[in-house]
Short mmCIF file of C-alpha atoms in Angstrom, two decimals:
data_model
loop_
_atom_site.label_atom_id
_atom_site.label_comp_id
_atom_site.label_asym_id
_atom_site.label_seq_id
_atom_site.Cartn_x
_atom_site.Cartn_y
_atom_site.Cartn_z
CA MET W 1 20.97 -4.40 -6.15
CA LEU W 2 23.79 -5.86 -4.06
CA ASP W 3 25.08 -9.37 -4.62
CA GLU W 4 25.61 -11.73 -1.69
CA GLN W 5 29.30 -10.83 -1.40
CA GLN W 6 28.57 -7.10 -1.10
CA TYR W 7 25.70 -7.52 1.35
CA ASN W 8 26.65 -6.06 4.76
CA PRO W 9 24.02 -7.10 7.36
CA PRO W 10 24.95 -4.65 10.18
CA LYS W 11 24.83 -1.61 7.89
CA ALA W 12 21.74 -2.90 6.10
CA HIS W 13 19.85 -3.52 9.34
CA LYS W 14 20.74 -0.06 10.65
CA ALA W 15 19.46 1.53 7.44
CA LEU W 16 16.28 -0.57 7.70
CA ALA W 17 15.68 0.38 11.33
CA MET W 18 16.10 4.10 10.70
CA SER W 19 13.98 4.01 7.54
CA THR W 20 11.18 2.14 9.32
CA LEU W 21 11.24 4.62 12.22
CA ALA W 22 11.08 7.55 9.80
CA PHE W 23 8.29 5.99 7.72
CA THR W 24 6.22 5.12 10.79
CA THR W 25 6.46 8.74 11.95
CA CYS W 26 5.56 10.03 8.49
CA PHE W 27 2.54 7.74 8.25
CA ALA W 28 1.34 8.92 11.65
CA VAL W 29 1.59 12.51 10.39
CA TRP W 30 -0.12 11.61 7.10
CA THR W 31 -3.25 10.47 8.97
CA ILE W 32 -3.36 13.33 11.48
CA PHE W 33 -6.52 14.80 9.91
CA SER W 34 -8.47 11.71 10.93
CA VAL W 35 -8.34 13.15 14.47
CA ILE W 36 -7.72 16.91 14.35
CA GLY W 37 -9.90 17.27 11.25
CA VAL W 38 -13.00 16.79 13.41
CA LYS W 39 -12.02 19.75 15.58
CA ILE W 40 -11.13 21.89 12.56
CA LYS W 41 -14.55 21.11 11.07
CA GLN W 42 -16.23 22.34 14.25
CA ASP W 43 -14.10 25.47 14.50
CA LEU W 44 -14.64 26.51 10.88
CA GLY W 45 -18.22 25.30 10.60
CA LEU W 46 -17.44 23.20 7.52
CA ASN W 47 -20.09 21.22 5.71
CA GLU W 48 -19.59 17.54 4.91
CA THR W 49 -18.24 18.17 1.42
CA GLN W 50 -15.67 20.71 2.65
CA PHE W 51 -14.64 18.36 5.42
CA GLY W 52 -14.27 15.46 2.98
CA ILE W 53 -12.04 17.52 0.69
CA LEU W 54 -9.89 18.61 3.63
CA VAL W 55 -9.38 15.05 4.85
CA ALA W 56 -8.78 13.68 1.33
CA THR W 57 -6.24 16.32 0.29
CA PRO W 58 -3.26 14.76 2.11
CA VAL W 59 -4.13 11.34 0.65
CA LEU W 60 -4.25 12.77 -2.85
CA THR W 61 -0.97 14.70 -2.66
CA GLY W 62 0.74 11.87 -0.80
CA SER W 63 -0.09 9.59 -3.72
CA ILE W 64 0.76 11.90 -6.60
CA SER W 65 4.03 13.00 -5.01
CA ARG W 66 5.39 9.45 -5.02
CA ILE W 67 6.29 9.49 -8.70
CA PHE W 68 8.63 12.50 -8.56
CA LEU W 69 9.91 11.62 -5.09
CA GLY W 70 10.93 8.24 -6.49
CA ILE W 71 12.75 9.92 -9.37
CA TRP W 72 14.53 12.33 -7.02
CA THR W 73 15.55 9.43 -4.78
CA GLU W 74 17.27 7.71 -7.71
CA LYS W 75 19.00 10.96 -8.60
CA TYR W 76 19.98 12.40 -5.21
CA GLY W 77 19.82 9.39 -2.89
CA GLY W 78 17.30 8.34 -0.27
CA ARG W 79 19.20 9.76 2.69
CA LEU W 80 19.02 13.33 1.42
CA VAL W 81 15.50 13.15 -0.03
CA PHE W 82 14.03 11.48 3.07
CA THR W 83 15.56 14.09 5.40
CA VAL W 84 14.46 17.08 3.32
CA LEU W 85 10.99 15.56 2.89
CA MET W 86 10.51 15.19 6.65
CA LEU W 87 11.71 18.72 7.38
CA ALA W 88 9.43 20.20 4.70
CA THR W 89 6.47 18.22 5.99
CA ALA W 90 7.21 19.31 9.57
CA ILE W 91 6.92 22.95 8.46
CA ALA W 92 3.56 22.25 6.80
CA VAL W 93 2.27 20.51 9.94
CA TYR W 94 3.38 23.41 12.10
CA LEU W 95 1.53 25.84 9.81
CA LEU W 96 -1.70 24.04 10.67
CA SER W 97 -1.58 25.62 14.12
CA SER W 98 -1.44 29.17 12.77
CA VAL W 99 -3.74 29.29 9.72
CA GLU W 100 -7.33 30.43 10.10
CA THR W 101 -9.08 30.17 6.73
CA TYR W 102 -10.30 27.08 4.93
CA GLY W 103 -8.24 27.89 1.86
CA MET W 104 -5.03 28.06 3.85
CA PHE W 105 -5.88 24.81 5.59
CA LEU W 106 -6.04 23.16 2.18
CA VAL W 107 -2.64 24.61 1.28
CA ALA W 108 -1.17 23.28 4.53
CA ALA W 109 -2.84 19.92 3.87
CA LEU W 110 -1.02 19.73 0.54
CA GLY W 111 2.25 19.93 2.45
CA VAL W 112 1.13 17.42 5.08
CA GLY W 113 0.32 15.01 2.24
CA LEU W 114 4.00 14.84 1.32
CA ALA W 115 4.42 12.59 4.35
CA GLY W 116 2.59 9.87 2.41
CA GLY W 117 5.20 10.08 -0.33
CA SER W 118 7.86 8.97 2.14
CA PHE W 119 6.97 5.37 1.36
CA ILE W 120 8.65 5.23 -2.02
CA VAL W 121 11.72 7.11 -0.72
CA GLY W 122 12.18 4.53 2.02
CA ILE W 123 11.53 1.61 -0.35
CA ALA W 124 14.16 2.83 -2.82
CA TYR W 125 16.69 3.62 -0.06
CA THR W 126 16.20 0.38 1.89
CA SER W 127 16.28 -1.89 -1.18
CA GLU W 128 19.76 -0.61 -2.07
CA TRP W 129 21.21 -2.13 1.11
CA TYR W 130 19.97 -5.71 0.58
CA ASP W 131 20.65 -8.51 -1.85
CA LYS W 132 17.67 -10.08 -3.57
CA LYS W 133 17.63 -13.01 -1.15
CA HIS W 134 16.75 -10.69 1.75
CA GLN W 135 14.99 -7.81 0.00
CA GLY W 136 11.46 -9.09 0.41
CA THR W 137 11.75 -9.50 4.16
CA ALA W 138 13.45 -6.13 4.57
CA LEU W 139 10.86 -4.26 2.49
CA GLY W 140 8.06 -6.05 4.33
CA ILE W 141 9.44 -4.90 7.68
CA PHE W 142 9.77 -1.36 6.35
CA GLY W 143 6.20 -1.41 5.03
CA ALA W 144 4.88 -2.32 8.48
CA GLY W 145 5.40 1.38 9.20
CA ASN W 146 1.78 1.69 8.01
CA ALA W 147 1.08 1.05 11.67
CA GLY W 148 1.83 4.75 12.16
CA ALA W 149 -1.88 5.24 11.43
CA ALA W 150 -2.65 3.27 14.59
CA VAL W 151 -0.25 5.50 16.55
CA THR W 152 -2.30 8.54 15.54
CA ASN W 153 -5.65 6.84 16.11
CA PHE W 154 -4.68 5.80 19.62
CA GLY W 155 -2.49 8.70 20.72
CA ALA W 156 -3.68 11.88 19.01
CA PRO W 157 -7.16 11.94 20.63
CA PHE W 158 -5.57 12.10 24.08
CA LEU W 159 -3.29 14.93 22.98
CA VAL W 160 -6.17 16.87 21.46
CA VAL W 161 -8.22 16.59 24.65
CA ALA W 162 -5.27 17.52 26.86
CA ILE W 163 -3.62 20.35 24.91
CA GLY W 164 -5.89 21.20 21.96
CA TRP W 165 -5.53 20.40 18.27
CA GLU W 166 -3.26 23.39 17.55
CA THR W 167 -0.63 22.30 20.08
CA THR W 168 -1.04 18.70 18.95
CA ALA W 169 -0.04 19.77 15.44
CA GLN W 170 3.00 21.55 16.89
CA VAL W 171 4.00 18.42 18.82
CA TYR W 172 3.71 16.33 15.66
CA ALA W 173 5.83 18.87 13.76
CA ALA W 174 8.52 18.86 16.44
CA VAL W 175 8.66 15.06 16.57
CA LEU W 176 8.90 14.77 12.79
CA ALA W 177 11.69 17.37 12.64
CA ALA W 178 13.58 15.55 15.39
CA ILE W 179 13.26 12.23 13.52
CA ALA W 180 14.60 13.94 10.39
CA VAL W 181 17.72 15.04 12.26
CA ILE W 182 18.16 11.60 13.85
CA PHE W 183 17.77 9.92 10.46
CA TRP W 184 20.42 12.15 8.88
CA VAL W 185 22.89 11.65 11.74
CA PHE W 186 22.60 7.87 12.00
CA THR W 187 22.41 6.92 8.32
CA GLU W 188 24.76 7.13 5.37
CA ALA W 189 24.40 7.26 1.62
CA ASP W 190 23.27 3.99 0.08
CA PRO W 191 25.89 1.81 -1.69
CA ARG W 192 24.83 2.96 -5.16
CA MET W 193 25.29 6.63 -4.26
CA GLN W 194 28.64 5.90 -2.60
CA LYS W 195 29.85 4.08 -5.69
CA ARG W 196 28.63 6.85 -8.01
CA LYS W 197 30.41 9.49 -5.91
CA ALA W 198 33.65 7.49 -5.75
CA GLU W 199 33.67 6.92 -9.49
CA GLY W 200 32.52 10.41 -10.38
CA GLY W 201 29.48 9.03 -12.18
CA GLN W 202 26.45 11.03 -13.23
CA PRO W 203 22.85 10.43 -12.15
CA THR W 204 20.64 8.48 -14.51
CA PRO W 205 19.01 10.88 -17.01
CA LEU W 206 15.30 11.56 -16.43
CA LYS W 207 14.35 10.07 -19.80
CA GLU W 208 16.07 6.81 -18.90
CA GLN W 209 14.44 6.78 -15.46
CA LEU W 210 11.01 7.07 -17.01
CA GLU W 211 11.68 4.48 -19.74
CA PRO W 212 10.29 1.49 -17.76
CA LEU W 213 6.96 3.30 -17.34
CA LYS W 214 6.24 2.52 -21.00
CA LYS W 215 5.99 -1.17 -20.18
CA LEU W 216 2.54 -2.62 -19.65
CA GLN W 217 3.95 -4.85 -16.91
CA VAL W 218 4.55 -1.81 -14.69
CA TRP W 219 0.90 -0.81 -15.01
CA ARG W 220 -0.13 -4.37 -14.20
CA PHE W 221 1.82 -4.14 -10.95
CA SER W 222 0.08 -0.82 -10.33
CA LEU W 223 -3.32 -2.48 -10.64
CA TYR W 224 -2.28 -5.06 -8.04
CA TYR W 225 -1.30 -2.26 -5.68
CA PHE W 226 -4.52 -0.37 -6.42
CA PHE W 227 -6.24 -3.24 -4.62
CA VAL W 228 -3.83 -4.35 -1.89
CA PHE W 229 -2.99 -0.79 -0.76
CA GLY W 230 -5.61 1.50 -2.27
CA ALA W 231 -8.52 -0.67 -1.17
CA PHE W 232 -6.88 -1.07 2.26
CA VAL W 233 -6.83 2.70 2.76
CA ALA W 234 -10.36 3.02 1.36
CA LEU W 235 -11.85 0.34 3.60
CA ALA W 236 -10.04 1.69 6.65
CA SER W 237 -12.03 4.91 6.26
CA TRP W 238 -15.22 3.30 4.94
CA LEU W 239 -15.79 0.46 7.41
CA PRO W 240 -16.88 2.58 10.40
CA ARG W 241 -19.66 4.04 8.25
CA TYR W 242 -20.49 0.59 6.89
CA TYR W 243 -20.83 -0.93 10.35
CA THR W 244 -23.06 1.88 11.64
CA GLY W 245 -25.24 1.84 8.52
CA ALA W 246 -25.46 -1.85 7.62
CA TYR W 247 -25.43 -3.30 11.14
CA ASP W 248 -26.75 -0.35 13.16
CA VAL W 249 -24.01 -0.47 15.80
CA GLY W 250 -22.61 2.45 17.77
CA LEU W 251 -19.67 4.46 16.53
CA GLU W 252 -17.40 3.14 19.31
CA THR W 253 -18.10 -0.47 18.35
CA ALA W 254 -17.73 0.34 14.67
CA GLY W 255 -14.37 1.99 15.33
CA MET W 256 -13.01 -1.02 17.21
CA LEU W 257 -14.17 -3.45 14.53
CA ALA W 258 -12.64 -1.27 11.82
CA ALA W 259 -9.38 -1.12 13.81
CA ALA W 260 -9.40 -4.93 13.93
CA TYR W 261 -9.30 -4.85 10.13
CA SER W 262 -6.61 -2.16 9.87
CA LEU W 263 -4.09 -3.65 12.29
CA PRO W 264 -3.32 -6.94 10.49
CA ALA W 265 -3.42 -5.08 7.18
CA SER W 266 -0.35 -3.18 8.41
CA VAL W 267 1.55 -5.40 10.84
CA PHE W 268 1.75 -8.58 8.75
CA ARG W 269 3.36 -6.87 5.80
CA ALA W 270 6.70 -8.09 7.15
CA LEU W 271 5.40 -11.66 6.95
CA GLY W 272 4.45 -11.03 3.33
CA GLY W 273 8.00 -9.94 2.57
CA TRP W 274 9.45 -13.03 4.24
CA LEU W 275 7.07 -15.32 2.35
CA SER W 276 7.97 -13.57 -0.91
CA ASP W 277 11.61 -14.43 -0.27
CA LYS W 278 10.85 -18.03 0.68
CA ILE W 279 8.13 -19.20 -1.72
CA GLY W 280 8.15 -16.39 -4.29
CA ALA W 281 6.13 -13.23 -4.74
CA ARG W 282 4.14 -14.91 -7.51
CA ALA W 283 2.82 -17.55 -5.13
CA VAL W 284 1.98 -14.92 -2.52
CA MET W 285 0.01 -12.92 -5.09
CA TYR W 286 -1.94 -16.02 -6.14
CA TRP W 287 -2.86 -16.67 -2.51
CA THR W 288 -3.72 -13.02 -1.94
CA PHE W 289 -6.03 -12.78 -4.93
CA GLY W 290 -7.53 -16.24 -4.48
CA VAL W 291 -8.47 -15.84 -0.81
CA SER W 292 -9.61 -12.26 -1.41
CA LEU W 293 -11.94 -13.39 -4.18
CA ILE W 294 -13.59 -15.90 -1.87
CA ALA W 295 -13.93 -13.38 0.97
CA LEU W 296 -15.23 -10.63 -1.31
CA PHE W 297 -17.76 -12.97 -2.94
CA ILE W 298 -19.29 -13.70 0.46
CA LEU W 299 -19.08 -10.06 1.56
CA SER W 300 -20.74 -8.97 -1.70
CA TYR W 301 -23.82 -11.07 -1.10
CA PRO W 302 -26.62 -8.75 0.10
CA GLU W 303 -29.11 -9.81 2.71
CA THR W 304 -31.72 -11.75 0.74
CA ARG W 305 -35.10 -13.27 1.52
CA TYR W 306 -36.29 -16.37 -0.32
CA VAL W 307 -39.76 -17.87 -0.66
CA VAL W 308 -39.95 -21.53 -1.68
CA SER W 309 -43.15 -23.30 -2.62
CA GLY W 310 -43.30 -26.11 -0.07
CA ILE W 311 -45.59 -29.10 0.19
CA ASP W 312 -47.75 -27.40 2.80
CA GLY W 313 -47.37 -23.87 1.43
CA PRO W 314 -44.76 -21.15 1.02
CA ILE W 315 -41.56 -21.47 3.04
CA GLU W 316 -39.69 -18.23 3.67
CA PHE W 317 -36.10 -17.95 4.81
CA ALA W 318 -33.36 -15.32 4.69
CA PHE W 319 -29.64 -15.31 3.99
CA GLY W 320 -27.18 -12.65 5.04
CA VAL W 321 -23.72 -12.18 6.50
CA PRO W 322 -23.98 -11.75 10.29
CA ILE W 323 -21.76 -9.14 11.89
CA TRP W 324 -19.44 -11.70 13.49
CA LEU W 325 -18.78 -13.37 10.13
CA PHE W 326 -18.40 -9.98 8.45
CA ALA W 327 -15.75 -8.98 11.01
CA ILE W 328 -13.85 -12.24 10.54
CA LEU W 329 -13.91 -11.93 6.75
CA THR W 330 -12.70 -8.32 6.78
CA VAL W 331 -9.88 -9.14 9.19
CA GLY W 332 -8.86 -12.01 6.92
CA LEU W 333 -9.09 -9.72 3.91
CA GLY W 334 -6.85 -7.19 5.65
CA PHE W 335 -4.35 -9.93 6.44
CA MET W 336 -4.16 -11.04 2.80
CA MET W 337 -3.79 -7.42 1.67
CA SER W 338 -0.78 -7.04 3.96
CA LEU W 339 0.88 -10.05 2.33
CA GLY W 340 0.05 -8.74 -1.14
CA LYS W 341 1.47 -5.26 -0.45
CA ALA W 342 4.86 -6.77 0.33
CA ALA W 343 4.72 -9.15 -2.63
CA VAL W 344 4.00 -6.35 -5.12
CA TYR W 345 7.05 -4.42 -4.01
CA LYS W 346 9.17 -7.55 -4.11
CA HIS W 347 8.58 -7.58 -7.88
CA ILE W 348 10.04 -4.14 -8.51
CA PRO W 349 13.72 -4.55 -7.51
CA VAL W 350 13.74 -7.98 -9.23
CA TYR W 351 12.49 -6.68 -12.57
CA TYR W 352 13.75 -3.09 -12.39
CA PRO W 353 16.79 -3.00 -10.08
CA ASP W 354 18.04 0.24 -11.65
CA HIS W 355 14.66 2.00 -11.54
CA VAL W 356 13.19 1.15 -8.13
CA GLY W 357 12.44 4.81 -7.48
CA SER W 358 10.57 5.67 -10.68
CA VAL W 359 8.75 2.34 -11.06
CA GLY W 360 7.99 2.08 -7.36
CA GLY W 361 6.83 5.68 -7.39
CA LEU W 362 4.30 5.03 -10.14
CA VAL W 363 3.03 1.85 -8.48
CA GLY W 364 2.73 3.63 -5.15
CA MET W 365 0.97 6.58 -6.74
CA ILE W 366 -1.67 4.38 -8.40
CA GLY W 367 -2.19 2.51 -5.14
CA GLY W 368 -2.57 5.71 -3.17
CA LEU W 369 -5.05 7.10 -5.69
CA GLY W 370 -7.13 4.02 -5.01
CA GLY W 371 -7.39 5.18 -1.40
CA PHE W 372 -8.68 8.52 -2.67
CA PHE W 373 -11.11 7.46 -5.40
CA LEU W 374 -12.52 4.19 -4.01
CA PRO W 375 -14.40 5.75 -1.05
CA ILE W 376 -16.00 8.16 -3.51
CA ALA W 377 -16.99 5.19 -5.69
CA PHE W 378 -18.35 3.34 -2.65
CA GLY W 379 -20.64 6.26 -1.82
CA ALA W 380 -21.78 6.65 -5.42
CA LEU W 381 -22.61 2.94 -5.64
CA ASN W 382 -24.64 3.17 -2.45
CA ASP W 383 -26.62 6.04 -3.95
CA LEU W 384 -27.10 4.26 -7.29
CA THR W 385 -27.91 0.76 -6.07
CA GLY W 386 -29.15 1.26 -2.52
CA VAL W 387 -27.20 -1.87 -1.56
CA TRP W 388 -24.60 -1.69 1.21
CA THR W 389 -22.55 -4.57 -0.16
CA SER W 390 -22.01 -2.84 -3.53
CA CYS W 391 -18.56 -1.68 -2.38
CA PHE W 392 -17.43 -5.29 -2.08
CA MET W 393 -18.91 -6.09 -5.48
CA LEU W 394 -16.64 -3.42 -6.96
CA LEU W 395 -13.58 -4.81 -5.15
CA PHE W 396 -14.48 -8.33 -6.29
CA LEU W 397 -14.40 -7.07 -9.89
CA VAL W 398 -11.02 -5.37 -9.37
CA VAL W 399 -9.49 -8.54 -7.92
CA ALA W 400 -10.99 -10.76 -10.62
CA VAL W 401 -9.51 -8.58 -13.37
CA SER W 402 -6.14 -8.41 -11.58
CA MET W 403 -5.87 -12.16 -11.05
CA THR W 404 -6.95 -12.97 -14.62
CA TRP W 405 -4.45 -10.52 -16.08
CA MET W 406 -1.69 -11.85 -13.83
CA HIS W 407 -2.40 -15.49 -14.68
CA PHE W 408 -2.44 -15.04 -18.45
CA ALA W 409 0.66 -12.84 -18.30
CA ILE W 410 2.46 -15.63 -16.43
CA LEU W 411 1.33 -18.23 -18.96
CA ARG W 412 2.64 -16.07 -21.80
CA MET W 413 5.99 -15.58 -20.07
CA GLU W 414 6.37 -19.29 -19.38
CA ARG W 415 5.55 -20.28 -22.94
CA ARG W 416 8.09 -17.79 -24.22
CA ARG W 417 10.78 -19.24 -21.94
CA TYR W 418 9.68 -22.87 -22.31
CA PRO W 419 8.23 -23.41 -25.83
CA GLU W 420 7.26 -26.99 -25.01
CA LEU W 421 4.50 -25.63 -22.76
CA ALA W 422 2.57 -24.56 -25.83
CA GLU W 423 2.17 -28.24 -26.71
CA ASP W 424 1.21 -29.61 -23.33
CA GLU W 425 -0.09 -27.42 -20.51
CA LYS W 426 0.62 -30.01 -17.84
CA PHE W 427 4.34 -29.33 -18.10
CA ARG W 428 3.92 -25.84 -16.65
CA TYR W 429 3.55 -27.43 -13.22
CA LEU W 430 6.94 -29.12 -13.28
CA PRO W 431 9.02 -28.03 -10.26
CA GLU W 432 11.97 -26.92 -12.37
CA ILE W 433 9.92 -24.15 -14.04
CA GLN W 434 8.37 -22.77 -10.88
CA PRO W 435 9.48 -19.38 -9.53
CA ASP W 436 13.21 -19.34 -8.97
CA TYR W 437 14.88 -16.10 -7.96
CA LYS W 438 18.17 -17.32 -9.35
CA GLN W 439 16.74 -17.05 -12.85
CA GLU W 440 16.63 -13.60 -14.29
CA GLY W 441 13.26 -11.98 -13.92
CA ARG W 442 11.61 -15.16 -12.65
CA GLY W 443 11.70 -14.47 -8.96
CA ALA W 444 8.78 -12.20 -8.64
CA HIS W 445 6.61 -13.13 -11.58
#
């Protein structure tokens, strides 16, 4: 991590701009099956299970790949890894236009999924250019590249109708390859890599890179990201089905309402980074979990009918969440998730400045796996309970566990640093012990 004297805004902002452009393009590619997958299903005559596996494969590989991509980024530098990753993914996307069997489509989907791993590469590369005072804002802006999913949702259907899904895949491949070349030409090695090269230093050994993964704190951060990112991805794919099933609306209306949830969950990540710099990532996480708990409690409440014994006989009334309130609550939930995503990744360079790649890779992997497993859990809960709102009950439980774990971990840390807190809890609210990024390890949590 740079100190304030080493921080070079023009170079840092250029690296941020190029990384955000590259990540936005990669995220658009990562979600390409949401559009062309429908056509592939028709062409191959796939059943629902086969189609689900095909669509989920890029999400799964994009999540798992983050751990070793993060390690490689620490070892070889983000500039090289990002460029090679985009070129390799472009080849996989191009192959989609030439394969004919279901098995080969799955193989190509494995390669397409690498685009999802670009997140940790960009996080590690971008964080190296900023001092801790500006890191949160920078990483929040970079993370807004999630909006690449909206680019695909809005643009790819028109391409498919105009030129077919095969040519659409070729266009995506060409654009991604072009962005890879542009990224390589207009960026340079991050300051850490430049210093290592000038001094003839050696990359950090793999064992040392993986050392932080033994700490329970890293897995706690992963649980946070399982909700703020994993649940975001899961709900983005689940809400259209929820709207059509629970509220009996048309697919077009369901799609627009689901998009209303997805957009703030991506765009406002930059705001979350800025708030993490200004008021502290800890405070942002408290707000994220607190507001999410309230929203999820209301969303979890199934439509219920009550019968009360009145003076003149039974009185019957019903309670449920109307569609307009449901839409407002999900949009608000998406907004809080966007703030939380930035806050989680603000923690990592503060606590593990020398292991952003490996730690961030694990956190990103766990979060991405949430996007793969949660929709499966949502469907299973529907089958087991027969209650539409059961998916929100599960998320309420995840958030409750996360917030409880976070709060007691913070209390333990504060008592260790300030022994007098063990005698009187009221002292923990004194301003001088609140999050202060100038104190080692206190900025994020």
